[in-house]
Short mmCIF file of C-alpha atoms and ligand atoms in Angstrom, two decimals:
data_model
loop_
_atom_site.label_atom_id
_atom_site.label_comp_id
_atom_site.label_asym_id
_atom_site.label_seq_id
_atom_site.Cartn_x
_atom_site.Cartn_y
_atom_site.Cartn_z
CA MET O 622 69.53 168.29 95.06
CA MET O 623 68.88 164.75 93.14
CA ASP O 624 65.70 163.53 93.16
CA VAL O 625 65.71 159.99 94.58
CA LYS O 626 62.14 158.16 94.03
CA GLU O 627 61.13 155.16 96.06
CA ASN O 628 59.49 151.97 95.64
CA TYR O 629 60.05 152.72 91.82
CA SER O 630 59.31 150.31 89.01
CA LEU O 631 61.87 149.10 86.64
CA LYS O 632 59.72 147.66 83.82
CA LYS O 633 60.82 150.66 81.46
CA TYR O 634 64.59 150.18 82.21
CA ASN O 635 64.79 146.62 81.40
CA SER O 636 64.39 145.26 77.86
CA PHE O 637 63.19 142.05 79.05
CA ASN O 638 60.10 144.11 80.21
CA ILE O 639 59.98 142.61 84.10
CA ASP O 640 58.18 144.47 86.35
CA VAL O 641 60.16 144.59 89.42
CA ILE O 642 60.43 147.43 92.26
CA ALA O 643 63.78 149.14 93.21
CA LYS O 644 63.69 150.26 96.82
CA GLU O 645 65.33 153.49 95.48
CA PHE O 646 66.12 155.01 92.21
CA ILE O 647 67.99 158.02 90.83
CA GLN O 648 69.07 159.30 87.43
CA ILE O 649 72.34 160.74 87.24
CA ASN O 650 72.70 163.52 84.43
CA SER O 651 76.61 164.73 84.80
CA ILE O 652 79.80 163.21 85.99
CA LYS O 653 79.66 165.45 89.22
CA GLU O 654 76.11 164.06 90.06
CA LEU O 655 77.87 160.53 90.06
CA ILE O 656 80.72 161.82 92.28
CA ASP O 657 78.45 163.46 94.46
CA LEU O 658 76.02 160.54 94.86
CA GLN O 659 79.11 158.20 95.67
CA LYS O 660 80.42 160.64 98.53
CA ASN O 661 77.17 160.48 99.94
CA SER O 662 75.90 156.86 99.71
CA LYS O 663 79.12 154.95 99.85
CA ASN O 664 77.91 152.17 102.00
CA LYS O 665 74.54 151.63 100.04
CA ASN O 666 73.95 148.50 97.74
CA LYS O 667 73.68 150.07 94.35
CA LEU O 668 73.44 149.04 90.91
CA PHE O 669 74.32 150.92 87.81
CA ILE O 670 72.22 150.58 84.73
CA GLY O 671 72.41 151.99 81.23
CA GLY O 672 69.88 150.89 78.53
CA GLY O 673 68.77 147.94 80.82
CA SER O 674 69.29 145.48 77.68
CA ASN O 675 71.41 143.01 78.89
CA ILE O 676 69.82 142.30 82.60
CA LEU O 677 67.40 139.91 84.03
CA PHE O 678 65.80 140.92 87.34
CA THR O 679 64.64 137.99 89.09
CA ASN O 680 63.57 139.82 92.64
CA ASN O 681 62.87 143.65 93.54
CA PHE O 682 66.09 145.25 94.14
CA GLU O 683 66.36 146.02 98.02
CA GLY O 684 68.88 149.14 97.17
CA LEU O 685 69.39 152.20 95.19
CA VAL O 686 69.23 151.39 91.17
CA VAL O 687 71.28 154.57 89.43
CA HIS O 688 70.28 155.39 85.80
CA ILE O 689 73.31 156.57 83.93
CA ASN O 690 72.28 159.41 81.85
CA LEU O 691 75.18 161.13 80.66
CA LYS O 692 74.77 162.62 77.23
CA GLY O 693 77.38 164.13 74.63
CA ILE O 694 79.29 163.54 71.72
CA SER O 695 82.43 165.06 70.60
CA VAL O 696 84.62 164.33 67.34
CA LYS O 697 88.23 165.58 66.78
CA LYS O 698 89.75 165.27 63.60
CA ILE O 699 93.16 163.28 63.67
CA ASN O 700 94.08 163.43 60.11
CA GLU O 701 92.76 163.37 56.45
CA ASN O 702 91.48 159.34 57.16
CA PHE O 703 90.75 159.36 60.98
CA SER O 704 88.72 161.12 63.64
CA GLU O 705 88.64 160.59 67.17
CA ILE O 706 85.08 160.46 68.88
CA LYS O 707 84.33 160.66 72.27
CA VAL O 708 80.57 159.73 73.66
CA MET O 709 79.15 159.81 76.87
CA SER O 710 77.78 156.49 78.32
CA GLY O 711 74.38 157.56 78.50
CA GLU O 712 73.82 157.69 74.70
CA ASN O 713 71.70 155.05 72.87
CA TRP O 714 73.99 152.92 70.94
CA ASN O 715 72.13 152.44 67.82
CA GLU O 716 71.64 156.29 67.38
CA LEU O 717 75.11 157.02 67.84
CA VAL O 718 75.65 154.11 64.59
CA ASN O 719 73.23 156.27 62.80
CA TRP O 720 74.82 159.53 63.69
CA CYS O 721 78.01 158.13 62.60
CA ILE O 722 77.04 157.02 59.31
CA GLU O 723 75.03 160.10 58.59
CA ASN O 724 78.36 162.07 59.47
CA ASN O 725 80.33 159.68 57.10
CA LEU O 726 82.38 158.37 60.00
CA GLY O 727 83.09 154.70 59.41
CA GLY O 728 83.61 151.49 61.90
CA LEU O 729 80.58 151.15 63.67
CA GLU O 730 78.06 150.36 60.54
CA ASN O 731 78.34 146.05 61.38
CA LEU O 732 77.11 147.02 65.23
CA SER O 733 73.83 148.41 63.66
CA LEU O 734 70.81 147.71 65.88
CA ILE O 735 72.55 146.57 68.93
CA PRO O 736 70.07 147.56 71.89
CA GLY O 737 71.27 149.50 74.64
CA ASN O 738 73.62 152.34 75.62
CA VAL O 739 77.02 153.32 74.96
CA GLY O 740 78.58 152.75 78.62
CA ALA O 741 77.42 149.03 78.24
CA ALA O 742 79.57 148.57 74.86
CA PRO O 743 83.15 148.18 76.48
CA ILE O 744 81.79 145.86 79.39
CA GLN O 745 81.02 143.17 77.19
CA ASN O 746 83.03 144.11 74.05
CA ILE O 747 79.64 144.38 72.12
CA GLY O 748 80.51 142.33 68.95
CA ALA O 749 78.33 141.48 65.81
CA TYR O 750 78.75 140.50 62.08
CA GLY O 751 82.59 140.36 62.09
CA VAL O 752 83.21 143.53 64.32
CA GLU O 753 83.69 143.96 67.93
CA LEU O 754 83.96 147.13 69.92
CA LYS O 755 87.91 146.54 70.49
CA ASP O 756 88.41 146.74 66.87
CA VAL O 757 87.77 150.55 66.92
CA PHE O 758 88.45 151.25 70.72
CA ILE O 759 90.97 153.73 71.83
CA SER O 760 90.05 154.40 75.44
CA CYS O 761 87.26 154.90 78.36
CA GLU O 762 86.96 157.14 81.20
CA VAL O 763 85.89 155.25 84.43
CA TYR O 764 84.87 156.74 87.49
CA ASP O 765 86.20 154.33 90.24
CA LEU O 766 83.73 153.81 93.09
CA ASN O 767 86.52 152.41 95.45
CA THR O 768 88.74 155.19 95.03
CA GLU O 769 86.35 157.68 93.92
CA LYS O 770 88.57 158.89 90.87
CA LEU O 771 88.28 159.38 87.18
CA THR O 772 90.68 157.13 85.09
CA ILE O 773 91.45 156.61 81.83
CA TYR O 774 91.74 153.19 80.46
CA ASN O 775 93.55 152.53 77.19
CA LEU O 776 92.31 149.67 75.03
CA ASN O 777 95.00 147.20 76.74
CA ASP O 778 93.77 148.04 80.29
CA CYS O 779 90.58 146.73 79.49
CA LYS O 780 91.63 143.21 78.83
CA PHE O 781 88.89 142.67 75.95
CA GLY O 782 87.90 138.99 74.87
CA TYR O 783 84.87 137.43 73.37
CA ARG O 784 82.07 139.14 75.27
CA ASP O 785 84.44 139.76 77.97
CA SER O 786 86.57 142.64 79.87
CA ILE O 787 87.83 143.83 82.83
CA PHE O 788 84.54 145.94 83.81
CA LYS O 789 82.91 142.48 84.05
CA LYS O 790 85.24 141.31 86.91
CA ASN O 791 85.49 144.52 88.57
CA LYS O 792 81.85 146.20 89.11
CA ASN O 793 83.54 149.30 90.98
CA LEU O 794 84.52 150.62 87.64
CA ILE O 795 81.74 152.73 85.86
CA VAL O 796 82.05 153.84 82.26
CA VAL O 797 81.52 157.34 81.95
CA SER O 798 82.52 157.90 78.31
CA ILE O 799 84.16 155.97 75.54
CA THR O 800 86.89 157.34 72.63
CA MET O 801 86.87 155.80 69.18
CA LYS O 802 88.85 155.82 66.29
CA LEU O 803 86.68 156.04 63.36
CA SER O 804 87.32 156.62 59.24
CA SER O 805 86.35 159.57 57.64
CA LYS O 806 87.61 158.60 54.38
CA ASN O 807 88.45 155.41 52.39
CA HIS O 808 86.41 153.20 55.02
CA LYS O 809 87.50 149.83 55.37
CA ILE O 810 84.24 147.72 54.47
CA ASN O 811 83.98 144.70 56.69
CA SER O 812 81.41 142.13 54.91
CA SER O 813 83.77 139.28 56.26
CA TYR O 814 80.50 137.61 57.93
CA GLY O 815 78.79 135.19 55.61
CA GLY O 816 75.26 136.50 55.45
CA ILE O 817 76.53 139.82 54.27
CA ASN O 818 78.10 139.18 51.64
CA ASP O 819 75.18 137.11 50.35
CA GLU O 820 72.61 139.89 51.11
CA LEU O 821 75.06 142.27 49.21
CA LYS O 822 75.12 139.81 46.01
CA ASN O 823 71.21 139.65 46.40
CA LEU O 824 70.84 143.51 46.11
CA ASN O 825 73.34 143.51 43.47
CA ILE O 826 75.79 146.03 45.41
CA LYS O 827 79.14 145.33 44.31
CA GLU O 828 80.79 148.33 46.30
CA PRO O 829 79.08 148.90 49.35
CA THR O 830 78.94 151.88 51.26
CA ILE O 831 79.12 152.07 55.28
CA LYS O 832 75.26 152.66 54.99
CA ASP O 833 74.72 149.44 52.58
CA ILE O 834 76.58 147.46 55.22
CA SER O 835 74.32 149.19 58.04
CA ASN O 836 71.30 148.50 56.03
CA VAL O 837 72.19 144.71 55.41
CA VAL O 838 72.98 144.37 59.11
CA CYS O 839 69.80 145.67 60.11
CA ASP O 840 67.86 143.48 57.53
CA ILE O 841 69.45 140.40 58.57
CA ARG O 842 68.88 141.27 62.18
CA ASN O 843 65.28 141.86 61.85
CA LYS O 844 65.00 138.84 60.00
CA LYS O 845 66.41 136.71 63.01
CA LEU O 846 66.24 138.63 66.11
CA PRO O 847 62.99 139.94 67.93
CA ASN O 848 62.59 143.74 68.39
CA PRO O 849 62.83 144.48 72.01
CA ASN O 850 60.43 147.24 71.62
CA LYS O 851 58.12 144.60 70.96
CA ILE O 852 58.84 141.33 72.55
CA GLY O 853 60.90 141.76 75.69
CA ASN O 854 64.22 140.34 75.49
CA ALA O 855 67.90 140.91 76.20
CA GLY O 856 69.47 139.62 72.69
CA SER O 857 71.85 136.35 73.27
CA PHE O 858 71.20 134.84 76.64
CA PHE O 859 74.15 132.77 76.47
CA LYS O 860 77.48 132.94 74.74
CA ASN O 861 79.19 130.79 72.15
CA PRO O 862 80.98 128.43 73.99
CA ILE O 863 84.70 127.69 73.19
CA VAL O 864 86.25 124.14 73.57
CA ASN O 865 89.52 122.48 73.03
CA SER O 866 90.36 120.01 70.19
CA LYS O 867 90.12 116.95 72.64
CA LYS O 868 86.45 118.13 73.17
CA ILE O 869 85.64 119.10 69.36
CA ASN O 870 86.79 115.64 68.26
CA TRP O 871 84.74 113.94 70.82
CA LEU O 872 81.59 116.29 69.43
CA LYS O 873 82.38 115.37 65.79
CA GLU O 874 82.63 111.92 66.42
CA ASN O 875 78.92 112.11 68.33
CA PHE O 876 77.19 114.75 66.24
CA ASN O 877 78.61 114.61 62.84
CA ASN O 878 76.73 117.90 61.72
CA ILE O 879 78.04 120.25 64.42
CA PRO O 880 78.96 123.44 63.34
CA PHE O 881 81.85 124.92 64.61
CA TYR O 882 84.58 127.95 63.88
CA LYS O 883 88.37 127.39 64.43
CA ILE O 884 89.88 130.32 66.54
CA ASP O 885 93.44 128.74 66.97
CA GLU O 886 95.02 125.10 67.08
CA ASN O 887 93.32 124.65 70.36
CA SER O 888 89.79 126.55 70.39
CA TYR O 889 86.84 126.25 68.46
CA LYS O 890 84.07 128.15 68.81
CA ILE O 891 80.48 126.43 68.77
CA PRO O 892 77.29 128.10 68.01
CA ALA O 893 75.01 127.80 71.41
CA ALA O 894 72.00 128.49 69.02
CA TRP O 895 72.82 124.76 67.33
CA LEU O 896 73.24 123.42 70.91
CA ILE O 897 69.86 124.82 71.86
CA GLU O 898 68.01 123.90 68.66
CA THR O 899 69.49 120.23 68.79
CA SER O 900 68.27 119.76 72.38
CA GLY O 901 64.72 120.67 71.11
CA PHE O 902 64.12 124.21 72.73
CA LYS O 903 63.75 126.36 69.73
CA GLY O 904 60.52 128.24 69.19
CA LYS O 905 59.19 126.54 72.70
CA ASP O 906 56.53 128.49 73.78
CA PHE O 907 55.48 128.47 77.68
CA GLY O 908 52.84 130.77 77.49
CA ASN O 909 54.07 134.04 78.71
CA PHE O 910 57.83 133.34 77.89
CA GLY O 911 59.57 131.24 75.40
CA VAL O 912 62.72 130.54 73.27
CA HIS O 913 62.81 132.58 69.96
CA LYS O 914 61.35 130.53 66.91
CA THR O 915 64.13 131.94 64.61
CA GLN O 916 66.91 132.40 66.87
CA PRO O 917 67.03 129.94 69.99
CA LEU O 918 69.83 131.79 71.83
CA VAL O 919 67.36 134.46 72.66
CA LEU O 920 64.69 133.98 75.42
CA VAL O 921 61.33 136.04 75.33
CA ASN O 922 58.93 137.57 77.32
CA TYR O 923 55.75 137.63 75.81
CA GLY O 924 54.20 139.94 78.52
CA LYS O 925 53.65 138.82 81.81
CA ALA O 926 56.79 136.83 82.70
CA SER O 927 58.61 137.15 85.75
CA GLY O 928 62.15 137.12 85.73
CA SER O 929 62.59 133.65 87.75
CA ASP O 930 60.31 132.31 85.23
CA ILE O 931 62.95 133.04 82.33
CA ASN O 932 65.82 132.10 84.75
CA LYS O 933 64.29 128.84 85.48
CA LEU O 934 64.01 128.18 81.57
CA SER O 935 67.55 129.17 81.05
CA LEU O 936 68.64 126.67 83.81
CA SER O 937 66.52 123.99 82.05
CA ILE O 938 68.22 124.54 78.60
CA LYS O 939 71.81 124.55 80.24
CA GLU O 940 70.60 121.31 82.26
CA VAL O 941 69.70 119.67 78.95
CA VAL O 942 72.64 121.02 76.72
CA ASN O 943 75.26 119.69 79.37
CA LYS O 944 73.53 116.41 79.59
CA LEU O 945 73.55 115.97 75.65
CA PHE O 946 76.96 117.65 74.65
CA LYS O 947 78.83 117.68 78.18
CA ILE O 948 79.11 121.64 77.66
CA GLU O 949 78.29 124.29 80.30
CA LEU O 950 76.75 127.13 78.64
CA GLU O 951 77.51 130.43 80.08
CA THR O 952 75.18 133.25 80.55
CA GLU O 953 75.71 136.32 79.05
CA VAL O 954 72.83 138.37 80.57
CA ASN O 955 73.52 139.71 84.03
CA ILE O 956 71.15 138.14 86.34
CA ILE O 957 70.10 140.03 89.60
N1 EPU J 13 71.80 128.27 64.48
C1 EPU J 13 71.46 127.24 64.44
N2 EPU J 13 70.10 127.38 64.66
C2 EPU J 13 69.49 128.49 64.56
C3 EPU J 13 70.30 129.94 64.63
C4 EPU J 13 71.52 129.55 64.52
O1 EPU J 13 71.77 126.03 64.59
O2 EPU J 13 68.17 128.81 64.60
C5 EPU J 13 73.35 128.44 64.51
C6 EPU J 13 73.83 128.31 62.69
O3 EPU J 13 75.10 127.17 62.75
C7 EPU J 13 74.53 129.59 62.64
C8 EPU J 13 75.04 130.02 63.67
O4 EPU J 13 74.46 129.33 64.78
O5 EPU J 13 75.38 129.38 61.48
C9 EPU J 13 75.29 131.47 64.05
O6 EPU J 13 74.14 132.22 64.02
P1 EPU J 13 73.97 133.69 64.14
O7 EPU J 13 74.74 133.98 62.95
O8 EPU J 13 72.64 134.15 64.45
O9 EPU J 13 74.94 134.03 65.14
P2 EPU J 13 74.68 133.76 66.79
O10 EPU J 13 76.75 133.03 66.76
O11 EPU J 13 74.03 132.77 67.10
C10 EPU J 13 76.22 135.86 67.47
C11 EPU J 13 76.19 136.94 68.70
C12 EPU J 13 74.97 137.76 68.50
C13 EPU J 13 75.34 138.56 66.85
C14 EPU J 13 75.46 137.48 65.97
C15 EPU J 13 76.03 138.06 64.74
C16 EPU J 13 76.55 135.74 70.92
C17 EPU J 13 76.63 135.17 72.31
N3 EPU J 13 75.67 136.06 69.92
O12 EPU J 13 75.06 134.78 67.46
O13 EPU J 13 74.83 138.83 69.46
O14 EPU J 13 74.11 139.06 66.48
O15 EPU J 13 76.37 136.51 66.30
O16 EPU J 13 77.36 138.39 64.90
O17 EPU J 13 77.86 135.98 70.44
C18 EPU J 13 74.25 139.21 71.37
O18 EPU J 13 74.87 139.43 72.10
O19 EPU J 13 73.15 139.72 72.04
C19 EPU J 13 73.76 138.87 69.80
C20 EPU J 13 72.48 138.97 69.63
#
């Protein structure tokens, strides 16, 4: 019999540390428990959570919160150079990255220190410092709440994009494990993201190992991003907007120092951090909450903020950015 808790605080289950109550709460420790739960609670309003690092609760949850706690890692050698690694969705992402580095498996080192659990990684195709999950992804095993069946989603089925996948649109698909292809020899080092090369140069490292890359990424992140164990936050609150060439020309004419990255002939990515900083929000402190001082894409809870405080702040940022740049910022965090 599974243990359902009533009127349960979710404070420890969301990295914003928002103190809201779930009417019911349950932890799932096996795929069988997940299947049984769905059979017995088909019509209940349910919310599945992992590490809670990309969620903002603006209210108590009047339904059942299901915490996915599936554990396990298995490695299968494909050949001399590569291994396949299958990881259950309740494993902590950063612990997995460290485990891979210790076991000489390469591919995840640029994704060091990303908060949250493995099951969340495909949902928004996590990415940082020049690498996205899709670069190492083979497949994931998914439980479909509608059909009550387990299915394999291969790379192409997942429709990965920038902070996007099929799982963002179809909330009935619950990721239970993911399988990735990692190198076990001749690791392909990715130091293309500007900051990494600069830091390697500073450290006088000419032939970086996967451990060096991880260390450098951790250093850069620690300098810029608030540690969610100390200050409540959910990483980037907004996505970096992508605009077409007509729009980028208009922006360049009006804001001559605007940074941007060309993606293709007709799409350009603009750092939302710059838009927010230029709108005057960088480091703004509203007492219990605010905009982080070194990375304005991150909204922070200093302790006692409510989810709606932070949501209102995000709406005013959107409004000012829209007025100034005629750009509609899209939220990356799930607002519940
Ligand atoms: N910038 C500013 N002011 C600032 C900070 C940054 O203008 O105070 C501008 C600069 O032009 C800078 C640019 O923003 O060159 C990019 O900044 P940064 O390298 O910090 O990356 P980002 O685009 O703001 C994205 C991801 C992060 C990821 C980093 C590194 C999104 C929404 N965010 O941020 O992901 O760690 O790149 O790859 O794509 C997350 O998703 O939670 C997250 C932290």
